[in-house]
Coordinates of C-alpha atoms in Angstrom, one line a residue:
X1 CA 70.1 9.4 5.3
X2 CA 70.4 6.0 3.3
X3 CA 68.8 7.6 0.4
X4 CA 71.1 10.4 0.5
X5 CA 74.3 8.0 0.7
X6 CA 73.2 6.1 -2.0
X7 CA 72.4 8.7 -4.1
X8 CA 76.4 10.7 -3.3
X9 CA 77.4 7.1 -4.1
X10 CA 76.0 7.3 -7.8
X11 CA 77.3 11.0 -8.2
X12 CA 80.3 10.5 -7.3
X13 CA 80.8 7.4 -9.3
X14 CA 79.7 10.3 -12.4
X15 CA 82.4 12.7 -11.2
X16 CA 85.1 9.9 -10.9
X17 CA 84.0 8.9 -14.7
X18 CA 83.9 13.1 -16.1
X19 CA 87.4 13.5 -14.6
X20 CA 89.1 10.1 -16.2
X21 CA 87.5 10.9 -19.5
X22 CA 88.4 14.8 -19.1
X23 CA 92.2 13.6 -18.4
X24 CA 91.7 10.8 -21.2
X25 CA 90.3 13.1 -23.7
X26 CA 92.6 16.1 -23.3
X27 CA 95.4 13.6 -23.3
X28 CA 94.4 11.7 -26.8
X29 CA 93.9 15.2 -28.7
X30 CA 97.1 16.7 -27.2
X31 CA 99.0 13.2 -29.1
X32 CA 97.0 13.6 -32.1
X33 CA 97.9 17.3 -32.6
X34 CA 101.5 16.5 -32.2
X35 CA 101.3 13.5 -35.0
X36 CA 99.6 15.4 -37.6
X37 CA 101.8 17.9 -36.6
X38 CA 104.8 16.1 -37.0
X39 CA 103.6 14.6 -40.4
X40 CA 102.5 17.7 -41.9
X41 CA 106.3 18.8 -41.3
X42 CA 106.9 15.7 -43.0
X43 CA 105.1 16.0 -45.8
X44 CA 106.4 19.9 -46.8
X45 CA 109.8 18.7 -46.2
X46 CA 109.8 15.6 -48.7
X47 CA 107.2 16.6 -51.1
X48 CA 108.2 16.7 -54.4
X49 CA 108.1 19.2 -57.1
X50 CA 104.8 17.9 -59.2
X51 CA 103.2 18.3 -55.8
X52 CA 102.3 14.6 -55.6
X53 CA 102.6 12.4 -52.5
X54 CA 105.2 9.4 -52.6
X55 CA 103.4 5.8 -51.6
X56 CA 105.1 5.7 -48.6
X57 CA 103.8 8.7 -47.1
X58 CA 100.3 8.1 -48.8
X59 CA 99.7 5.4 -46.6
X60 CA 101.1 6.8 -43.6
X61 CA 98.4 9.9 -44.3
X62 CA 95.6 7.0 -44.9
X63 CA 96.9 5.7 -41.4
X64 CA 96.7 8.9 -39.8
X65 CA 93.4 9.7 -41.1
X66 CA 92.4 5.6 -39.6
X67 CA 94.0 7.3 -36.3
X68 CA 91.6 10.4 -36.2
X69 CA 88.8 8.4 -36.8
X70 CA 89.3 5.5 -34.0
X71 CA 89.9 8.4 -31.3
X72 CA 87.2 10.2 -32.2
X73 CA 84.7 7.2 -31.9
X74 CA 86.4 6.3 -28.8
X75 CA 86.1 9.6 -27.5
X76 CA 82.5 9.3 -28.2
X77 CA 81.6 6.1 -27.7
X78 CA 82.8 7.4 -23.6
X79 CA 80.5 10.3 -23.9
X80 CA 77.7 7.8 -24.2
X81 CA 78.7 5.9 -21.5
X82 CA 78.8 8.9 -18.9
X83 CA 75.4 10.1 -20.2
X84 CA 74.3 7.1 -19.1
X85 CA 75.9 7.3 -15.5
X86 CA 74.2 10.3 -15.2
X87 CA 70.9 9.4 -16.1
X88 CA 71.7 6.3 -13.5
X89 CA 71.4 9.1 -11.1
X90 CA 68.2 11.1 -11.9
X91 CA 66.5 7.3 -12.1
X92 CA 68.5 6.8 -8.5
X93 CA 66.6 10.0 -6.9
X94 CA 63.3 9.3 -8.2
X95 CA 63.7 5.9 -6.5
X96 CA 64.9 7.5 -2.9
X97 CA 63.5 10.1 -2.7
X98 CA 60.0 11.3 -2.8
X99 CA 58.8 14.3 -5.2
X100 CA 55.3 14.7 -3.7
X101 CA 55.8 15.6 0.0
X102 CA 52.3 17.3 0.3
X103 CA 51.2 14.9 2.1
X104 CA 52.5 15.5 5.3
X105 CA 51.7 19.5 5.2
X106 CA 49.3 20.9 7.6
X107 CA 46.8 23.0 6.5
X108 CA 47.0 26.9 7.6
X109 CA 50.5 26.3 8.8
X110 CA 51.8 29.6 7.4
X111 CA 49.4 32.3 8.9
X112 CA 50.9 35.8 8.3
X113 CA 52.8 35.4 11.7
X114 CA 54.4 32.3 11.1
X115 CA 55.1 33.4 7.8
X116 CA 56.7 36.8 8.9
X117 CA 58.8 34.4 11.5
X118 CA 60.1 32.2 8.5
X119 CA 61.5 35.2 6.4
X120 CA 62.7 36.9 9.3
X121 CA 65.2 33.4 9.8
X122 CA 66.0 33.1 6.2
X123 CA 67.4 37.0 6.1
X124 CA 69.3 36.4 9.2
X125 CA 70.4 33.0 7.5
X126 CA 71.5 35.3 4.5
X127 CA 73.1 37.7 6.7
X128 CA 75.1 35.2 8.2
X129 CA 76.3 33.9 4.5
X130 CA 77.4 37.2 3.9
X131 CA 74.5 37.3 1.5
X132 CA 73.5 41.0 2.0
X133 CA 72.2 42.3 -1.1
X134 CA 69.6 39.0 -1.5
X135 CA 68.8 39.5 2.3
X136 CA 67.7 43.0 1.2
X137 CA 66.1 42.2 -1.7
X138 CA 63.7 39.6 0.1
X139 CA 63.3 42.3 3.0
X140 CA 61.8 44.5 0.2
X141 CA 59.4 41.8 -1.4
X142 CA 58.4 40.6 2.2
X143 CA 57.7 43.9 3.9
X144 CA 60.3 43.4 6.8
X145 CA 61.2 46.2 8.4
X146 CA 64.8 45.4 9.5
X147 CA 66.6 47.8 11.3
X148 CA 70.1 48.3 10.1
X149 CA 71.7 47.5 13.7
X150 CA 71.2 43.7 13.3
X151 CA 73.1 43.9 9.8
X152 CA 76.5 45.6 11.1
X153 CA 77.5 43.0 13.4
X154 CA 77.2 40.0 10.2
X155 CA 79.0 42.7 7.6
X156 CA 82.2 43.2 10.5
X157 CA 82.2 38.8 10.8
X158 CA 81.7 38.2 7.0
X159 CA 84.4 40.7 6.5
X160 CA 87.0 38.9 8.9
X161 CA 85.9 35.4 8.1
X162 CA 86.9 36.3 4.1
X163 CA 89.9 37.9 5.4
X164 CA 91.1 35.0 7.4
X165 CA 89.8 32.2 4.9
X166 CA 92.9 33.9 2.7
X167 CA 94.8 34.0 5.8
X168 CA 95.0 37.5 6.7
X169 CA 94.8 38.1 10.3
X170 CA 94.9 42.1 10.5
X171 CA 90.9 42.2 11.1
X172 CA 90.9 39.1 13.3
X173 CA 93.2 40.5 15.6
X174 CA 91.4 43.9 15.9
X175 CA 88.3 43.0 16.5
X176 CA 89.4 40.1 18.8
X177 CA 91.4 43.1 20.8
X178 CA 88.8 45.0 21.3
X179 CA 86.8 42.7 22.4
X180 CA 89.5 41.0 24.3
X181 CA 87.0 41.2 28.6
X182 CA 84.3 39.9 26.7
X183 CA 86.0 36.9 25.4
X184 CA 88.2 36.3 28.4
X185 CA 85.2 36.5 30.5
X186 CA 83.8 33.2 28.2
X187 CA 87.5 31.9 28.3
X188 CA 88.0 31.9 25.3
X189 CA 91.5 31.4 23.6
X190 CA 90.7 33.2 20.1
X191 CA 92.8 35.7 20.6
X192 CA 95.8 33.9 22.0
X193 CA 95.5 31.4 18.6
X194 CA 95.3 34.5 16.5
X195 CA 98.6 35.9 17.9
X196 CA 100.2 32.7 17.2
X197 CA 99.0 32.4 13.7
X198 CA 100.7 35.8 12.6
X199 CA 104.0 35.2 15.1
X200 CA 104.3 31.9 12.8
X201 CA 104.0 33.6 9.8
X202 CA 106.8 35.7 10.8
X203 CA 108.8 32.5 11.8
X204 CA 108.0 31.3 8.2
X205 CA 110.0 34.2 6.9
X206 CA 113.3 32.9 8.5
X207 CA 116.1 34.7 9.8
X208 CA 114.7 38.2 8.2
X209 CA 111.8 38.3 10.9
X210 CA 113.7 37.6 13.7
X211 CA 113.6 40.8 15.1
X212 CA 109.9 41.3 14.5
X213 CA 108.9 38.0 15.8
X214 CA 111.1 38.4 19.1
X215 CA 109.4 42.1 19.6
X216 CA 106.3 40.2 18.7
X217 CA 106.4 38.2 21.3
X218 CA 105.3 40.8 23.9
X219 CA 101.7 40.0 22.4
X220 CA 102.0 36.3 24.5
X221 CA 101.9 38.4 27.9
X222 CA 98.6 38.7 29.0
X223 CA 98.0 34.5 28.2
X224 CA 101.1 33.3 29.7
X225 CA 99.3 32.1 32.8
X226 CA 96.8 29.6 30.2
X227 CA 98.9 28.9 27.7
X228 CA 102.2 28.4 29.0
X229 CA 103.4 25.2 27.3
X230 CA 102.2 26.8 23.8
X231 CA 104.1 30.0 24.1
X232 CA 107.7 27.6 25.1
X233 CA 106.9 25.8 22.0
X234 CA 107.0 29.2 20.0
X235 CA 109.8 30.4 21.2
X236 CA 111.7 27.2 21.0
X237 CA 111.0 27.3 17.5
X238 CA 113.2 30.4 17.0
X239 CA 116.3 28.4 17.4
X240 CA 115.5 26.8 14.3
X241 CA 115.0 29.8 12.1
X242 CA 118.2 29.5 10.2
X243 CA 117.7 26.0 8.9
X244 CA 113.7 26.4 8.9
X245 CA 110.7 25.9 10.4
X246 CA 109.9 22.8 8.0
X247 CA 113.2 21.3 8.6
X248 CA 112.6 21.4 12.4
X249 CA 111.1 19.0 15.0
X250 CA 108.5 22.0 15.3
X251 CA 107.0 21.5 11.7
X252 CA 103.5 20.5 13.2
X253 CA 103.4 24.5 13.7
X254 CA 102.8 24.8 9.4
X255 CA 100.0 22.7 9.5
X256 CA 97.2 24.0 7.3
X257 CA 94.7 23.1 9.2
X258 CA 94.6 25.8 11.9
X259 CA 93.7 28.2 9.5
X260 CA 90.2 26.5 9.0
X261 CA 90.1 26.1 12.9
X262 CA 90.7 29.6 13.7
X263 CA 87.2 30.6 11.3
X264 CA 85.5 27.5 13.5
X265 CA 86.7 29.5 16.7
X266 CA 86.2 32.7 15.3
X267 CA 82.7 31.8 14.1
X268 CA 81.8 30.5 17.4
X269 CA 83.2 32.8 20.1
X270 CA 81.8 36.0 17.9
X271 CA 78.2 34.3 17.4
X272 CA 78.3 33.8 21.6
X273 CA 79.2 37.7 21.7
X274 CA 76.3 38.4 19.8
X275 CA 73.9 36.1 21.3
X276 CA 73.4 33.8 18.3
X277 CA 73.6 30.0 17.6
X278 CA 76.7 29.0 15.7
X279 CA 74.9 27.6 13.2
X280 CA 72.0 29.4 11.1
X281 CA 68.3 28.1 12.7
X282 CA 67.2 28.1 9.1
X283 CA 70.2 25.4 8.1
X284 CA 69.3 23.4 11.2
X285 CA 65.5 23.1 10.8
X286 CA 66.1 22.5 7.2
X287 CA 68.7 19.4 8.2
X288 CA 66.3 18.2 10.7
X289 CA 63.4 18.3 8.2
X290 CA 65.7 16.0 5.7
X291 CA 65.9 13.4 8.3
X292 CA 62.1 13.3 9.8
X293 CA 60.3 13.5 6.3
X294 CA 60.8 9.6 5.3
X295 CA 59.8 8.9 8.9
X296 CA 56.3 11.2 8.2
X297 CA 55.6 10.4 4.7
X298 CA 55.5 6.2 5.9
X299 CA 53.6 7.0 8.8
X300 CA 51.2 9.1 6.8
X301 CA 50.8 6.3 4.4
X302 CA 50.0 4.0 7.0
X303 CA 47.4 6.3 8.7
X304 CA 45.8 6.6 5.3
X305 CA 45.8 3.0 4.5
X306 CA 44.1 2.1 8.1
X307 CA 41.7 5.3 7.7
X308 CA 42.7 6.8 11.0
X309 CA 41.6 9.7 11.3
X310 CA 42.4 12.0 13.8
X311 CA 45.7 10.7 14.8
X312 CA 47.6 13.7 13.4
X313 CA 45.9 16.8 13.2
X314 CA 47.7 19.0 15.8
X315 CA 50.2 21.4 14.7
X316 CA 53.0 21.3 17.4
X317 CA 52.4 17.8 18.0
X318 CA 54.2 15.0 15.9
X319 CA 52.0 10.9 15.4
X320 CA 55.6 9.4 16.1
X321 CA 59.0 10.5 17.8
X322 CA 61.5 11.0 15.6
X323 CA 65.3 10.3 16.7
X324 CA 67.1 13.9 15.3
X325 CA 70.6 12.2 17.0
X326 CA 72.7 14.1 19.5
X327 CA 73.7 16.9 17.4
X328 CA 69.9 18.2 17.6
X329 CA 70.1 17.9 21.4
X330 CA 69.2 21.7 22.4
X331 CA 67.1 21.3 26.0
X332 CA 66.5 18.7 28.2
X333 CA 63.4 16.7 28.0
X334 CA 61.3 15.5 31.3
X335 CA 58.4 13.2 30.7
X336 CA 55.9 12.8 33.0
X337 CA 56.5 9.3 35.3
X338 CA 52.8 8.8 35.7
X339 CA 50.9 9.9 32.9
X340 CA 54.2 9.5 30.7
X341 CA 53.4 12.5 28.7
X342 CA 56.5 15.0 27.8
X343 CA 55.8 18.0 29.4
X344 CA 54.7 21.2 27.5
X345 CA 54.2 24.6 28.2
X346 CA 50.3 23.9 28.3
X347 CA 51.2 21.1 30.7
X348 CA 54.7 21.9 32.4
X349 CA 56.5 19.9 35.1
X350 CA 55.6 21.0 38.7
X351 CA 58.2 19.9 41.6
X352 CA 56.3 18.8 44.9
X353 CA 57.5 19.8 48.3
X354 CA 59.5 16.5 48.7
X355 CA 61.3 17.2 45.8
X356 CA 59.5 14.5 43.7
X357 CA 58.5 16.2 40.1
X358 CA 55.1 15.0 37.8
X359 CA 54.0 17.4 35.0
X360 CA 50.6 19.6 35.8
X361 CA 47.7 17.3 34.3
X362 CA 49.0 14.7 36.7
X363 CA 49.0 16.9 39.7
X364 CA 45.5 18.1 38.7
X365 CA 44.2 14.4 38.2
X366 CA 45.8 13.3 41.8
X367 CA 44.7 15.6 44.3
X368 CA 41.6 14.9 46.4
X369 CA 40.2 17.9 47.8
X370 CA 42.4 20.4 49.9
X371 CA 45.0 17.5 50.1
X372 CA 47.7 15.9 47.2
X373 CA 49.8 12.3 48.3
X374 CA 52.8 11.8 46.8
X375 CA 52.9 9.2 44.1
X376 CA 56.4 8.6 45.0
X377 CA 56.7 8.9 48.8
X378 CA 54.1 9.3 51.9
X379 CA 54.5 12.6 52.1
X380 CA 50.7 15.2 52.2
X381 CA 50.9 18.2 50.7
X382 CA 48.7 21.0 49.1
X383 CA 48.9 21.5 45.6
X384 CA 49.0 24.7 45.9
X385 CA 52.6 24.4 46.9
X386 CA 53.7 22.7 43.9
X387 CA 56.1 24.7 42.1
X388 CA 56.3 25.5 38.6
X389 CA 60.3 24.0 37.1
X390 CA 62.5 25.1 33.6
X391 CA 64.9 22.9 32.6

């Protein structure tokens, strides 16, 4: 991630320096086409009849021309500089980053299952970006067979999330209505927020919607048991409609910022409906890829350098453990106390009768004929009543 920060840092210095000389550029020709503009109005007005130029305004023309010519060079002489910020940046990712990552491919990775797994995510991950027509297009190349039921449900949430990232809540509303068991069931207040949303767009018409928003308020029913203290704060608000909402101690309710919440809540609660991660399995591998390949790229080089071979040649199996942080947490993790070993699904964790848990190679490497002692407590047992655990 260091490489990354320092490589935003030199792009962003780039953008900083294309926006001052943008401003500084637009600035010095909008002054220059109001002096020659001025002068030439000059120069008609005071021009004699044998069509020649008096001294005086000869020299102001030379001086103009000396003007023209200095913001010009200027002008370019700050075009060189920025070309050279931005080559400061090609020359800053060739030093962070690096272009040959072949090295830490495995061989026959991508057999035709694997392969039919990986464009499966990425037209899912288009479906979800609302992407439809290259998701289709890749179906076709690829030979997936998609069946059109999977597609609907990302159309409907494309179409709201569009709809509410202009802040129209109509389709929100519906779908969240219809919906409205399923999401109570997951107690979830999306539907409550949505009414809110529109009831203060009403308030934000003033005194003109205070009819609608009153007969609106009917809506806040069915939540008034969870949201008790929100729906008071709404209706307080009404007492302020004359002078307005913004002039009001209840100003926080125009915040902007709800309206990106609501797409977070919408996002999340509709991707729970459907079964799905909130975020797209192809963005998350990608991002967890990004943070493990300078990890695998040194350690390769240092397997390579000490010629050991054999330490990474498995394909599920990583040489080193790489720390994704919390936000890749997904499912808990039980490493074996004795042979610490993390548990796999070739080798999963077995809990004893006392209630003491090691993972199956160790229970296999402990027993001594009909007969397994506890590493952990004196308790005998058989093995065979060692029972299989999920976390």
């Amino acid at each position: 991630m260091d490489q990354c920060v320092t490589v935003e840092r030199e792009l962003e210095k780039v953008l900083h320096k294309f926006s001052g000389y943008g401003q500084l550029c637009e600035r010095g020709l909008e002054e220059l086409i109001d002096y020659t503009g001025g002068l030439k109005h000059e120069i008609l007005q005071s021009q004699g009849q044998d069509g020649e130029l008096s001294g005086t305004l000869s020299l102001v023309l030379t001086q103009c021309c000396k003007r023209i010519k200095d913001t010009v060079q200027k002008l370019a002489s700050d075009h060189k500089d920025i070309h050279s910020s931005v080559s400061r940046v090609g020359k800053a990712i060739d030093k962070n980053f690096d272009s040959d990552i072949s090295s830490v491919g495995i061989d026959g990775c991508w057999q035709a299952d694997s392969q039919r797994i990986l464009n499966e995510v990425m037209v899912e991950h288009f479906f979800r970006q609302g992407m439809l027509d290259v998701a289709e297009e890749l179906c076709q190349e690829s030979g997936l067979s998609i069946d059109p039921s999977q597609k609907e449900p990302f159309v409907e949430l494309n179409r709201i999330l569009e709809a509410l990232k202009v802040r129209v809540l109509r389709p929100a509303l519906e779908w969240a209505v219809s919906n409205r068991e399923m999401l109570m069931a997951q107690n979830s207040s999306l539907e409550f927020k949505l009414h809110r949303l529109y009831f203060i767009s009403l308030l934000m018409g003033g005194t003109a919607n205070q009819r609608e928003a009153l007969q609106y308020a009917k809506n806040f029913q069915p939540f008034a048991l969870n949201h008790q203290k929100d729906i008071q704060v709404l209706m307080g608000s009404l007492v302020y409609l004359r002078q307005g909402i913004e002039n009001s101690p209840y100003v926080h309710l125009l915040d902007a910022n709800q309206w990106a919440d609501i797409c977070d809540i919408f996002t999340r609660d509709a991707c729970t409906l459907l079964g799905l991660s909130v975020e797209s399995p192809l963005s998350v591998s990608f991002s967890a890829g990004c943070v493990a390949l300078p990890a695998l790229i040194n350690i390769k080089a240092v397997i390579e350098q000490r010629q050991c071979t054999g330490v990474w040649n498995q394909k599920d199996e990583l040489p080193i453990e790489v720390d994704l942080g919390k936000k890749c947490w997904y499912h808990s993790i039980f490493a074996c106390p004795i042979l610490r070993q993390q548990t796999t699904d070739n080798n999963p964790p077995m809990k004893l009768v006392c209630g003491h848990i090691i993972s199956r190679d160790a229970l296999n490497k402990m027993f001594n004929g009909s007969k397994l002692k506890c590493p952990y407590c004196p308790m005998e047992q058989s093995p065979g009543d060692a029972k299989q655990i999920f976390f």
